[in-house]
PDB file of C-alpha atoms in Angstrom:
ATOM      1  CA  MET A   7     -18.337  -4.888  30.400  1.00  0.00           C
ATOM      2  CA  THR A   8     -15.098  -6.675  31.534  1.00  0.00           C
ATOM      3  CA  PRO A   9     -12.017  -4.413  31.164  1.00  0.00           C
ATOM      4  CA  ALA A  10     -10.828  -6.706  28.334  1.00  0.00           C
ATOM      5  CA  ALA A  11     -13.817  -5.310  26.439  1.00  0.00           C
ATOM      6  CA  ALA A  12     -12.279  -1.506  26.607  1.00  0.00           C
ATOM      7  CA  PRO A  13     -11.458   0.008  23.141  1.00  0.00           C
ATOM      8  CA  PRO A  14      -7.648   0.237  22.639  1.00  0.00           C
ATOM      9  CA  TRP A  15      -7.563   4.047  22.479  1.00  0.00           C
ATOM     10  CA  ASP A  16      -4.263   4.728  23.128  1.00  0.00           C
ATOM     11  CA  ASP A  17      -2.966   1.630  21.227  1.00  0.00           C
ATOM     12  CA  ASP A  18      -1.558   2.558  17.667  1.00  0.00           C
ATOM     13  CA  PRO A  19       1.147   0.117  16.909  1.00  0.00           C
ATOM     14  CA  VAL A  20       3.123   0.109  13.733  1.00  0.00           C
ATOM     15  CA  PRO A  21       1.818  -2.833  11.728  1.00  0.00           C
ATOM     16  CA  LEU A  22       5.311  -4.028  11.388  1.00  0.00           C
ATOM     17  CA  ASP A  23       7.549  -6.489  13.224  1.00  0.00           C
ATOM     18  CA  ILE A  24      11.128  -5.574  13.295  1.00  0.00           C
ATOM     19  CA  VAL A  25      13.624  -8.129  14.929  1.00  0.00           C
ATOM     20  CA  VAL A  26      17.416  -7.442  14.930  1.00  0.00           C
ATOM     21  CA  GLY A  27      19.841 -10.211  14.916  1.00  0.00           C
ATOM     22  CA  GLY A  28      23.026 -11.281  13.545  1.00  0.00           C
ATOM     23  CA  GLY A  29      26.328 -10.344  14.514  1.00  0.00           C
ATOM     24  CA  GLU A  30      28.464  -6.982  15.058  1.00  0.00           C
ATOM     25  CA  GLY A  31      28.883  -5.979  11.588  1.00  0.00           C
ATOM     26  CA  THR A  32      26.702  -8.363  10.107  1.00  0.00           C
ATOM     27  CA  PRO A  33      23.374  -7.876  11.342  1.00  0.00           C
ATOM     28  CA  GLU A  34      20.198  -9.695  10.099  1.00  0.00           C
ATOM     29  CA  VAL A  35      16.894  -7.657  10.368  1.00  0.00           C
ATOM     30  CA  ARG A  36      13.840  -9.809  10.215  1.00  0.00           C
ATOM     31  CA  VAL A  37      10.809  -7.906   8.923  1.00  0.00           C
ATOM     32  CA  ALA A  38       7.156  -8.962   9.239  1.00  0.00           C
ATOM     33  CA  GLY A  39       3.930  -7.629   8.390  1.00  0.00           C
ATOM     34  CA  GLU A  40       2.617  -4.615   6.549  1.00  0.00           C
ATOM     35  CA  LEU A  41       5.094  -2.170   5.145  1.00  0.00           C
ATOM     36  CA  ASP A  42       3.480   1.054   3.993  1.00  0.00           C
ATOM     37  CA  LEU A  43       3.734   4.678   5.206  1.00  0.00           C
ATOM     38  CA  HIS A  44       3.016   3.960   8.477  1.00  0.00           C
ATOM     39  CA  GLY A  45       5.862   1.696   9.009  1.00  0.00           C
ATOM     40  CA  SER A  46       8.373   2.783   6.650  1.00  0.00           C
ATOM     41  CA  ASP A  47      10.296   5.474   8.859  1.00  0.00           C
ATOM     42  CA  ALA A  48      10.316   3.357  11.635  1.00  0.00           C
ATOM     43  CA  LEU A  49      12.164   0.817   9.723  1.00  0.00           C
ATOM     44  CA  VAL A  50      14.656   3.246   8.071  1.00  0.00           C
ATOM     45  CA  ALA A  51      15.267   4.640  11.630  1.00  0.00           C
ATOM     46  CA  ARG A  52      15.722   0.987  13.420  1.00  0.00           C
ATOM     47  CA  VAL A  53      17.975  -0.026  10.481  1.00  0.00           C
ATOM     48  CA  ARG A  54      20.111   3.147   9.831  1.00  0.00           C
ATOM     49  CA  ALA A  55      22.699   2.663  12.455  1.00  0.00           C
ATOM     50  CA  LEU A  56      23.392  -1.153  12.055  1.00  0.00           C
ATOM     51  CA  ALA A  57      25.738  -1.258   8.848  1.00  0.00           C
ATOM     52  CA  ARG A  58      29.446  -1.077   9.520  1.00  0.00           C
ATOM     53  CA  PRO A  59      32.186  -0.370   6.827  1.00  0.00           C
ATOM     54  CA  GLY A  60      33.218  -3.240   5.162  1.00  0.00           C
ATOM     55  CA  GLY A  61      30.521  -5.377   6.984  1.00  0.00           C
ATOM     56  CA  SER A  62      26.970  -6.753   5.389  1.00  0.00           C
ATOM     57  CA  LEU A  63      23.398  -6.113   6.213  1.00  0.00           C
ATOM     58  CA  ARG A  64      20.712  -8.340   5.434  1.00  0.00           C
ATOM     59  CA  LEU A  65      17.058  -7.732   5.624  1.00  0.00           C
ATOM     60  CA  ASP A  66      14.944 -10.768   5.584  1.00  0.00           C
ATOM     61  CA  LEU A  67      11.330  -9.631   4.015  1.00  0.00           C
ATOM     62  CA  ALA A  68       9.977 -13.166   3.749  1.00  0.00           C
ATOM     63  CA  GLY A  69       7.218 -12.041   6.507  1.00  0.00           C
ATOM     64  CA  ILE A  70       5.932  -9.269   4.705  1.00  0.00           C
ATOM     65  CA  THR A  71       2.486  -9.419   4.019  1.00  0.00           C
ATOM     66  CA  PHE A  72       2.157  -6.174   2.064  1.00  0.00           C
ATOM     67  CA  ILE A  73       3.915  -3.593   0.575  1.00  0.00           C
ATOM     68  CA  ASP A  74       3.529  -0.713  -1.663  1.00  0.00           C
ATOM     69  CA  SER A  75       5.567   2.002  -3.597  1.00  0.00           C
ATOM     70  CA  THR A  76       6.160   3.915  -0.166  1.00  0.00           C
ATOM     71  CA  GLY A  77       7.699   0.709   1.601  1.00  0.00           C
ATOM     72  CA  ALA A  78       9.729  -0.130  -1.709  1.00  0.00           C
ATOM     73  CA  ASN A  79      11.248   3.467  -1.615  1.00  0.00           C
ATOM     74  CA  ALA A  80      11.987   2.512   2.197  1.00  0.00           C
ATOM     75  CA  LEU A  81      14.005  -0.439   1.065  1.00  0.00           C
ATOM     76  CA  LEU A  82      16.112   1.864  -1.516  1.00  0.00           C
ATOM     77  CA  ARG A  83      16.529   4.342   1.525  1.00  0.00           C
ATOM     78  CA  ILE A  84      17.995   1.254   3.355  1.00  0.00           C
ATOM     79  CA  ASP A  85      20.257   0.217   0.845  1.00  0.00           C
ATOM     80  CA  ARG A  86      21.759   3.567   0.278  1.00  0.00           C
ATOM     81  CA  ASP A  87      21.971   4.377   3.824  1.00  0.00           C
ATOM     82  CA  ALA A  88      23.938   1.326   4.475  1.00  0.00           C
ATOM     83  CA  ARG A  89      26.007   1.561   1.576  1.00  0.00           C
ATOM     84  CA  HIS A  90      27.021   5.276   1.996  1.00  0.00           C
ATOM     85  CA  ALA A  91      27.986   3.868   5.788  1.00  0.00           C
ATOM     86  CA  GLY A  92      30.523   1.864   3.956  1.00  0.00           C
ATOM     87  CA  ALA A  93      28.786  -1.903   3.815  1.00  0.00           C
ATOM     88  CA  ALA A  94      30.214  -3.932   1.487  1.00  0.00           C
ATOM     89  CA  GLU A  95      26.741  -6.114   0.849  1.00  0.00           C
ATOM     90  CA  VAL A  96      23.490  -5.092   1.256  1.00  0.00           C
ATOM     91  CA  ARG A  97      20.984  -8.305   0.769  1.00  0.00           C
ATOM     92  CA  PHE A  98      17.373  -8.395   0.836  1.00  0.00           C
ATOM     93  CA  VAL A  99      15.522 -11.901   1.306  1.00  0.00           C
ATOM     94  CA  VAL A 100      12.258 -12.186  -0.531  1.00  0.00           C
ATOM     95  CA  VAL A 101       9.647 -14.755  -1.305  1.00  0.00           C
ATOM     96  CA  ARG A 102       9.481 -15.579  -5.151  1.00  0.00           C
ATOM     97  CA  GLY A 103       5.928 -14.518  -6.134  1.00  0.00           C
ATOM     98  CA  GLY A 104       5.492 -12.931  -2.541  1.00  0.00           C
ATOM     99  CA  PRO A 105       4.321  -9.020  -2.218  1.00  0.00           C
ATOM    100  CA  VAL A 106       7.886  -7.833  -2.231  1.00  0.00           C
ATOM    101  CA  ALA A 107       9.015  -9.949  -5.225  1.00  0.00           C
ATOM    102  CA  ARG A 108       5.849  -8.627  -6.947  1.00  0.00           C
ATOM    103  CA  LEU A 109       5.851  -4.936  -6.219  1.00  0.00           C
ATOM    104  CA  LEU A 110       9.630  -4.604  -7.163  1.00  0.00           C
ATOM    105  CA  GLU A 111       8.942  -5.706 -10.515  1.00  0.00           C
ATOM    106  CA  LEU A 112       5.864  -3.888 -10.723  1.00  0.00           C
ATOM    107  CA  THR A 113       7.589  -0.700 -10.073  1.00  0.00           C
ATOM    108  CA  GLY A 114      10.841  -1.460 -12.111  1.00  0.00           C
ATOM    109  CA  LEU A 115      13.105  -1.764  -9.041  1.00  0.00           C
ATOM    110  CA  VAL A 116      13.617  -5.299  -8.773  1.00  0.00           C
ATOM    111  CA  ASP A 117      17.159  -5.006 -10.824  1.00  0.00           C
ATOM    112  CA  THR A 118      18.123  -2.070  -8.256  1.00  0.00           C
ATOM    113  CA  LEU A 119      18.500  -4.055  -5.363  1.00  0.00           C
ATOM    114  CA  ASP A 120      20.572  -7.283  -4.291  1.00  0.00           C
ATOM    115  CA  LEU A 121      17.767  -9.745  -3.765  1.00  0.00           C
ATOM    116  CA  GLU A 122      17.951 -13.479  -2.628  1.00  0.00           C
ATOM    117  CA  THR A 123      15.034 -15.120  -3.576  1.00  0.00           C
ATOM    118  CA  ARG A 124      13.543 -17.849  -1.703  1.00  0.00           C
ATOM    119  CA  SER A 125      10.995 -20.423  -2.583  1.00  0.00           C
ATOM    120  CA  ARG A 126       7.593 -20.077  -0.453  1.00  0.00           C
ATOM    121  CA  GLY A 127       7.656 -22.605   2.454  1.00  0.00           C
ATOM    122  CA  ASP A 128      11.627 -22.757   2.726  1.00  0.00           C
ATOM    123  CA  ALA A 129      12.813 -22.466   6.220  1.00  0.00           C
ATOM    124  CA  GLY A 130      14.491 -19.306   7.608  1.00  0.00           C
ATOM    125  CA  THR A 131      17.886 -19.149   7.501  1.00  0.00           C
ATOM    126  CA  ALA A 132      18.659 -17.329  10.734  1.00  0.00           C
TER     127      ALA A 132
ATOM    128  CA  MET B   2     -16.104   6.988 -16.368  1.00  0.00           C
ATOM    129  CA  PRO B   3     -19.574   5.251 -15.497  1.00  0.00           C
ATOM    130  CA  GLY B   4     -21.021   5.361 -12.377  1.00  0.00           C
ATOM    131  CA  GLN B   5     -21.076   7.503  -9.124  1.00  0.00           C
ATOM    132  CA  PRO B   6     -20.650   6.604  -5.600  1.00  0.00           C
ATOM    133  CA  ASP B   7     -24.497   7.519  -5.262  1.00  0.00           C
ATOM    134  CA  GLY B   8     -27.830   7.542  -7.639  1.00  0.00           C
ATOM    135  CA  ASP B   9     -28.814   4.175  -9.199  1.00  0.00           C
ATOM    136  CA  VAL B  10     -25.678   2.054  -8.329  1.00  0.00           C
ATOM    137  CA  ALA B  11     -27.921  -0.094  -5.697  1.00  0.00           C
ATOM    138  CA  HIS B  12     -29.817  -1.410  -9.024  1.00  0.00           C
ATOM    139  CA  VAL B  13     -26.640  -2.734 -10.670  1.00  0.00           C
ATOM    140  CA  THR B  14     -26.734  -6.185 -10.962  1.00  0.00           C
ATOM    141  CA  PRO B  15     -23.592  -7.609  -9.769  1.00  0.00           C
ATOM    142  CA  PRO B  16     -21.794 -10.443 -11.621  1.00  0.00           C
ATOM    143  CA  PRO B  17     -22.104 -14.140 -10.962  1.00  0.00           C
ATOM    144  CA  GLY B  18     -19.979 -15.099  -8.115  1.00  0.00           C
ATOM    145  CA  ALA B  19     -20.425 -11.946  -6.098  1.00  0.00           C
ATOM    146  CA  THR B  20     -22.364 -11.705  -2.773  1.00  0.00           C
ATOM    147  CA  PRO B  21     -25.435  -9.754  -2.411  1.00  0.00           C
ATOM    148  CA  SER B  22     -23.387  -7.126  -0.452  1.00  0.00           C
ATOM    149  CA  ALA B  23     -21.554  -6.357  -3.467  1.00  0.00           C
ATOM    150  CA  ARG B  24     -24.628  -4.243  -4.640  1.00  0.00           C
ATOM    151  CA  VAL B  25     -24.083  -1.825  -1.863  1.00  0.00           C
ATOM    152  CA  PRO B  26     -21.770   1.430  -2.502  1.00  0.00           C
ATOM    153  CA  VAL B  27     -19.228   1.738   0.576  1.00  0.00           C
ATOM    154  CA  LEU B  28     -17.793   4.931   2.090  1.00  0.00           C
ATOM    155  CA  LEU B  29     -15.116   5.301   4.304  1.00  0.00           C
ATOM    156  CA  ARG B  30     -14.301   8.408   5.698  1.00  0.00           C
ATOM    157  CA  ALA B  31     -10.948   8.558   8.068  1.00  0.00           C
ATOM    158  CA  PRO B  32      -8.406  10.688   9.400  1.00  0.00           C
ATOM    159  CA  ALA B  33      -5.738  11.517   6.610  1.00  0.00           C
ATOM    160  CA  THR B  34      -3.114   9.992   8.767  1.00  0.00           C
ATOM    161  CA  ALA B  35      -0.677   6.930   8.155  1.00  0.00           C
ATOM    162  CA  ASP B  36      -2.387   4.425  10.545  1.00  0.00           C
ATOM    163  CA  SER B  37      -5.960   4.866   8.311  1.00  0.00           C
ATOM    164  CA  LEU B  38      -3.964   3.192   5.579  1.00  0.00           C
ATOM    165  CA  THR B  39      -4.336  -0.469   6.804  1.00  0.00           C
ATOM    166  CA  VAL B  40      -8.269  -0.269   7.636  1.00  0.00           C
ATOM    167  CA  ALA B  41      -8.742   1.626   4.083  1.00  0.00           C
ATOM    168  CA  ARG B  42      -7.194  -1.266   2.340  1.00  0.00           C
ATOM    169  CA  GLN B  43      -9.014  -3.765   4.640  1.00  0.00           C
ATOM    170  CA  VAL B  44     -12.110  -2.373   3.784  1.00  0.00           C
ATOM    171  CA  ALA B  45     -11.505  -2.113  -0.073  1.00  0.00           C
ATOM    172  CA  ALA B  46     -10.179  -5.811   0.235  1.00  0.00           C
ATOM    173  CA  GLY B  47     -13.562  -6.785   1.518  1.00  0.00           C
ATOM    174  CA  VAL B  48     -15.432  -5.025  -1.242  1.00  0.00           C
ATOM    175  CA  ALA B  49     -13.213  -6.859  -3.753  1.00  0.00           C
ATOM    176  CA  HIS B  50     -13.718 -10.410  -2.148  1.00  0.00           C
ATOM    177  CA  ALA B  51     -17.628  -9.542  -2.036  1.00  0.00           C
ATOM    178  CA  ALA B  52     -17.567  -8.654  -5.668  1.00  0.00           C
ATOM    179  CA  GLY B  53     -16.258 -11.920  -6.452  1.00  0.00           C
ATOM    180  CA  MET B  54     -12.722 -10.837  -7.460  1.00  0.00           C
ATOM    181  CA  GLU B  55      -9.781 -13.399  -7.668  1.00  0.00           C
ATOM    182  CA  ASP B  56      -6.926 -13.188  -4.841  1.00  0.00           C
ATOM    183  CA  GLU B  57      -4.458 -11.864  -6.909  1.00  0.00           C
ATOM    184  CA  ARG B  58      -6.663  -8.967  -8.265  1.00  0.00           C
ATOM    185  CA  VAL B  59      -7.819  -8.219  -4.536  1.00  0.00           C
ATOM    186  CA  GLU B  60      -3.990  -7.900  -4.106  1.00  0.00           C
ATOM    187  CA  ASP B  61      -4.006  -5.215  -6.677  1.00  0.00           C
ATOM    188  CA  VAL B  62      -6.633  -3.647  -5.318  1.00  0.00           C
ATOM    189  CA  ARG B  63      -5.172  -3.492  -1.885  1.00  0.00           C
ATOM    190  CA  ILE B  64      -1.911  -1.962  -3.172  1.00  0.00           C
ATOM    191  CA  ALA B  65      -3.694   0.604  -5.479  1.00  0.00           C
ATOM    192  CA  VAL B  66      -5.869   1.686  -2.825  1.00  0.00           C
ATOM    193  CA  THR B  67      -3.179   2.437  -0.420  1.00  0.00           C
ATOM    194  CA  GLU B  68      -1.364   4.300  -3.154  1.00  0.00           C
ATOM    195  CA  ALA B  69      -4.029   6.681  -3.440  1.00  0.00           C
ATOM    196  CA  CYS B  70      -4.714   7.064   0.260  1.00  0.00           C
ATOM    197  CA  THR B  71      -0.994   7.605   0.937  1.00  0.00           C
ATOM    198  CA  ASN B  72      -1.032  10.577  -1.630  1.00  0.00           C
ATOM    199  CA  ALA B  73      -3.765  11.949   0.256  1.00  0.00           C
ATOM    200  CA  VAL B  74      -2.138  11.535   3.638  1.00  0.00           C
ATOM    201  CA  ARG B  75       1.304  12.783   2.219  1.00  0.00           C
ATOM    202  CA  HIS B  76       0.576  15.470  -0.380  1.00  0.00           C
ATOM    203  CA  ALA B  77      -3.270  16.908   0.627  1.00  0.00           C
ATOM    204  CA  TYR B  78      -2.933  18.321   3.594  1.00  0.00           C
ATOM    205  CA  ALA B  79      -0.088  21.145   5.076  1.00  0.00           C
ATOM    206  CA  SER B  80       2.214  19.519   7.804  1.00  0.00           C
ATOM    207  CA  GLY B  81       0.219  19.465  10.960  1.00  0.00           C
ATOM    208  CA  GLU B  82      -3.063  20.326   9.463  1.00  0.00           C
ATOM    209  CA  PRO B  83      -5.741  18.029  10.198  1.00  0.00           C
ATOM    210  CA  GLY B  84      -7.421  16.344   6.979  1.00  0.00           C
ATOM    211  CA  VAL B  85     -10.169  13.945   6.208  1.00  0.00           C
ATOM    212  CA  LEU B  86      -9.861  11.119   3.154  1.00  0.00           C
ATOM    213  CA  THR B  87     -12.785   9.428   1.905  1.00  0.00           C
ATOM    214  CA  LEU B  88     -12.671   5.862   0.233  1.00  0.00           C
ATOM    215  CA  ALA B  89     -15.766   5.086  -2.127  1.00  0.00           C
ATOM    216  CA  SER B  90     -16.427   1.719  -3.659  1.00  0.00           C
ATOM    217  CA  TRP B  91     -18.911   0.929  -6.063  1.00  0.00           C
ATOM    218  CA  VAL B  92     -20.041  -1.496  -9.024  1.00  0.00           C
ATOM    219  CA  ALA B  93     -21.257  -0.468 -12.245  1.00  0.00           C
ATOM    220  CA  ALA B  94     -20.817  -1.623 -15.627  1.00  0.00           C
ATOM    221  CA  GLY B  95     -19.195  -4.840 -14.817  1.00  0.00           C
ATOM    222  CA  SER B  96     -16.494  -2.995 -12.994  1.00  0.00           C
ATOM    223  CA  LEU B  97     -15.609  -2.560  -9.309  1.00  0.00           C
ATOM    224  CA  PHE B  98     -14.808   1.088  -8.855  1.00  0.00           C
ATOM    225  CA  PHE B  99     -12.901   2.779  -6.053  1.00  0.00           C
ATOM    226  CA  SER B 100     -12.516   6.603  -5.408  1.00  0.00           C
ATOM    227  CA  VAL B 101     -10.385   8.402  -2.872  1.00  0.00           C
ATOM    228  CA  ARG B 102     -10.944  11.709  -2.376  1.00  0.00           C
ATOM    229  CA  ASP B 103      -9.198  14.450  -0.255  1.00  0.00           C
ATOM    230  CA  ARG B 104     -10.025  18.119   0.636  1.00  0.00           C
ATOM    231  CA  GLY B 105      -6.671  19.020   0.207  1.00  0.00           C
ATOM    232  CA  ARG B 106      -4.972  22.010  -1.728  1.00  0.00           C
ATOM    233  CA  GLY B 107      -4.869  19.641  -4.770  1.00  0.00           C
ATOM    234  CA  PHE B 108      -1.788  20.090  -7.408  1.00  0.00           C
ATOM    235  CA  GLY B 109      -2.006  22.231 -10.876  1.00  0.00           C
ATOM    236  CA  GLU B 110      -0.982  21.644 -14.288  1.00  0.00           C
ATOM    237  CA  GLY B 111       2.862  21.318 -14.674  1.00  0.00           C
ATOM    238  CA  GLU B 112       3.174  20.852 -10.879  1.00  0.00           C
ATOM    239  CA  GLU B 113       4.550  17.652  -9.491  1.00  0.00           C
ATOM    240  CA  GLY B 114       1.847  15.590  -8.754  1.00  0.00           C
ATOM    241  CA  PRO B 115       1.910  12.287  -6.665  1.00  0.00           C
ATOM    242  CA  GLY B 116       4.481  10.738  -8.776  1.00  0.00           C
ATOM    243  CA  VAL B 117       5.390   7.141  -8.133  1.00  0.00           C
ATOM    244  CA  GLY B 118       2.334   6.277  -6.280  1.00  0.00           C
ATOM    245  CA  LEU B 119       0.350   7.191  -9.195  1.00  0.00           C
ATOM    246  CA  LEU B 120       2.553   5.197 -11.574  1.00  0.00           C
ATOM    247  CA  THR B 121       1.829   2.261  -9.403  1.00  0.00           C
ATOM    248  CA  ILE B 122      -1.690   2.704  -9.510  1.00  0.00           C
ATOM    249  CA  ARG B 123      -1.765   2.862 -13.480  1.00  0.00           C
ATOM    250  CA  ALA B 124       0.123  -0.134 -13.457  1.00  0.00           C
ATOM    251  CA  LEU B 125      -2.475  -1.958 -11.562  1.00  0.00           C
ATOM    252  CA  ALA B 126      -5.656  -0.476 -12.360  1.00  0.00           C
ATOM    253  CA  GLY B 127      -7.895  -1.149 -15.744  1.00  0.00           C
ATOM    254  CA  GLU B 128      -8.518   2.631 -15.649  1.00  0.00           C
ATOM    255  CA  VAL B 129      -7.405   5.846 -13.721  1.00  0.00           C
ATOM    256  CA  ASP B 130      -8.975   9.206 -13.502  1.00  0.00           C
ATOM    257  CA  VAL B 131      -7.306  12.010 -11.511  1.00  0.00           C
ATOM    258  CA  ARG B 132      -9.041  15.276 -10.659  1.00  0.00           C
ATOM    259  CA  SER B 133      -7.364  17.878  -8.792  1.00  0.00           C
ATOM    260  CA  SER B 134      -8.294  21.596  -7.997  1.00  0.00           C
ATOM    261  CA  PRO B 135      -7.524  23.715  -5.044  1.00  0.00           C
ATOM    262  CA  LEU B 136     -10.632  22.135  -3.217  1.00  0.00           C
ATOM    263  CA  GLY B 137      -9.195  18.636  -3.519  1.00  0.00           C
ATOM    264  CA  THR B 138      -7.992  15.720  -5.091  1.00  0.00           C
ATOM    265  CA  GLU B 139      -9.934  12.802  -6.426  1.00  0.00           C
ATOM    266  CA  VAL B 140      -8.602   9.371  -7.741  1.00  0.00           C
ATOM    267  CA  THR B 141     -10.770   7.063  -9.280  1.00  0.00           C
ATOM    268  CA  MET B 142      -9.947   3.544 -10.139  1.00  0.00           C
ATOM    269  CA  ARG B 143     -11.696   1.035 -12.323  1.00  0.00           C
ATOM    270  CA  PHE B 144     -11.104  -2.645 -11.897  1.00  0.00           C
ATOM    271  CA  PRO B 145     -13.032  -4.802 -14.356  1.00  0.00           C
ATOM    272  CA  LEU B 146     -14.652  -7.614 -12.807  1.00  0.00           C
ATOM    273  CA  VAL B 147     -13.943 -10.528 -15.303  1.00  0.00           C
ATOM    274  CA  PRO B 148     -14.353 -13.233 -16.777  1.00  0.00           C
ATOM    275  CA  TYR B 149     -18.194 -12.602 -16.830  1.00  0.00           C
ATOM    276  CA  GLY B 150     -20.470 -12.050 -19.574  1.00  0.00           C
TER     277      GLY B 150
END
């Protein structure tokens, strides 16, 4: 067999892409992939240091293809941490009828977070 | 609830729209670790599609199975103790069943069991049955295969 056929034993990636953009004090984090127990802690840790007193934090979740209650809890932790750090605005961008919007409705958390709802197919804002 | 992951399940007639593979009960045994969740829900979604389930209901299955497996990963075994979770699925009585079992410490009456995850499962599945003892926990979920009949 060629080396390319070797099993990736040591490859254990979190099934989540996290890209940080935006400016100092107004970071925008784009998250794509599957947000479950496997990626939740990594996401919370990655975002934790970004919030600034009086600044804003924006999480674009339009690329999330799967989320469960553990992932929803991670969003609550991110919101709480950022506000605790003094962020004036913590906003989550979700797709109308998409996995995140649906799960937040299902778990009754839809009014707990500041959501910016985007229609499916809308271009990104960054 | 009707049906078990073994026995006469293979003779159950799947509903219209189901592929022949929906007759076959499925067992997935995996380490009770967070990186098993992806493959568990992929297997569950494949089974649900094969059983003729609509896309939106398949999403319900993906979430519910992930919730049950997450509880096994987080709560069943002491930190650092290696554990196993098993996902079984089978078709019986016009429904698709998933059962997630661990061999962990379980949770007793009045104790705080798996909370939000179980509530989420209850919101998604037609019926949920939780059995827990010091020998482990088993969460069985039923998803009706409608419309048919």
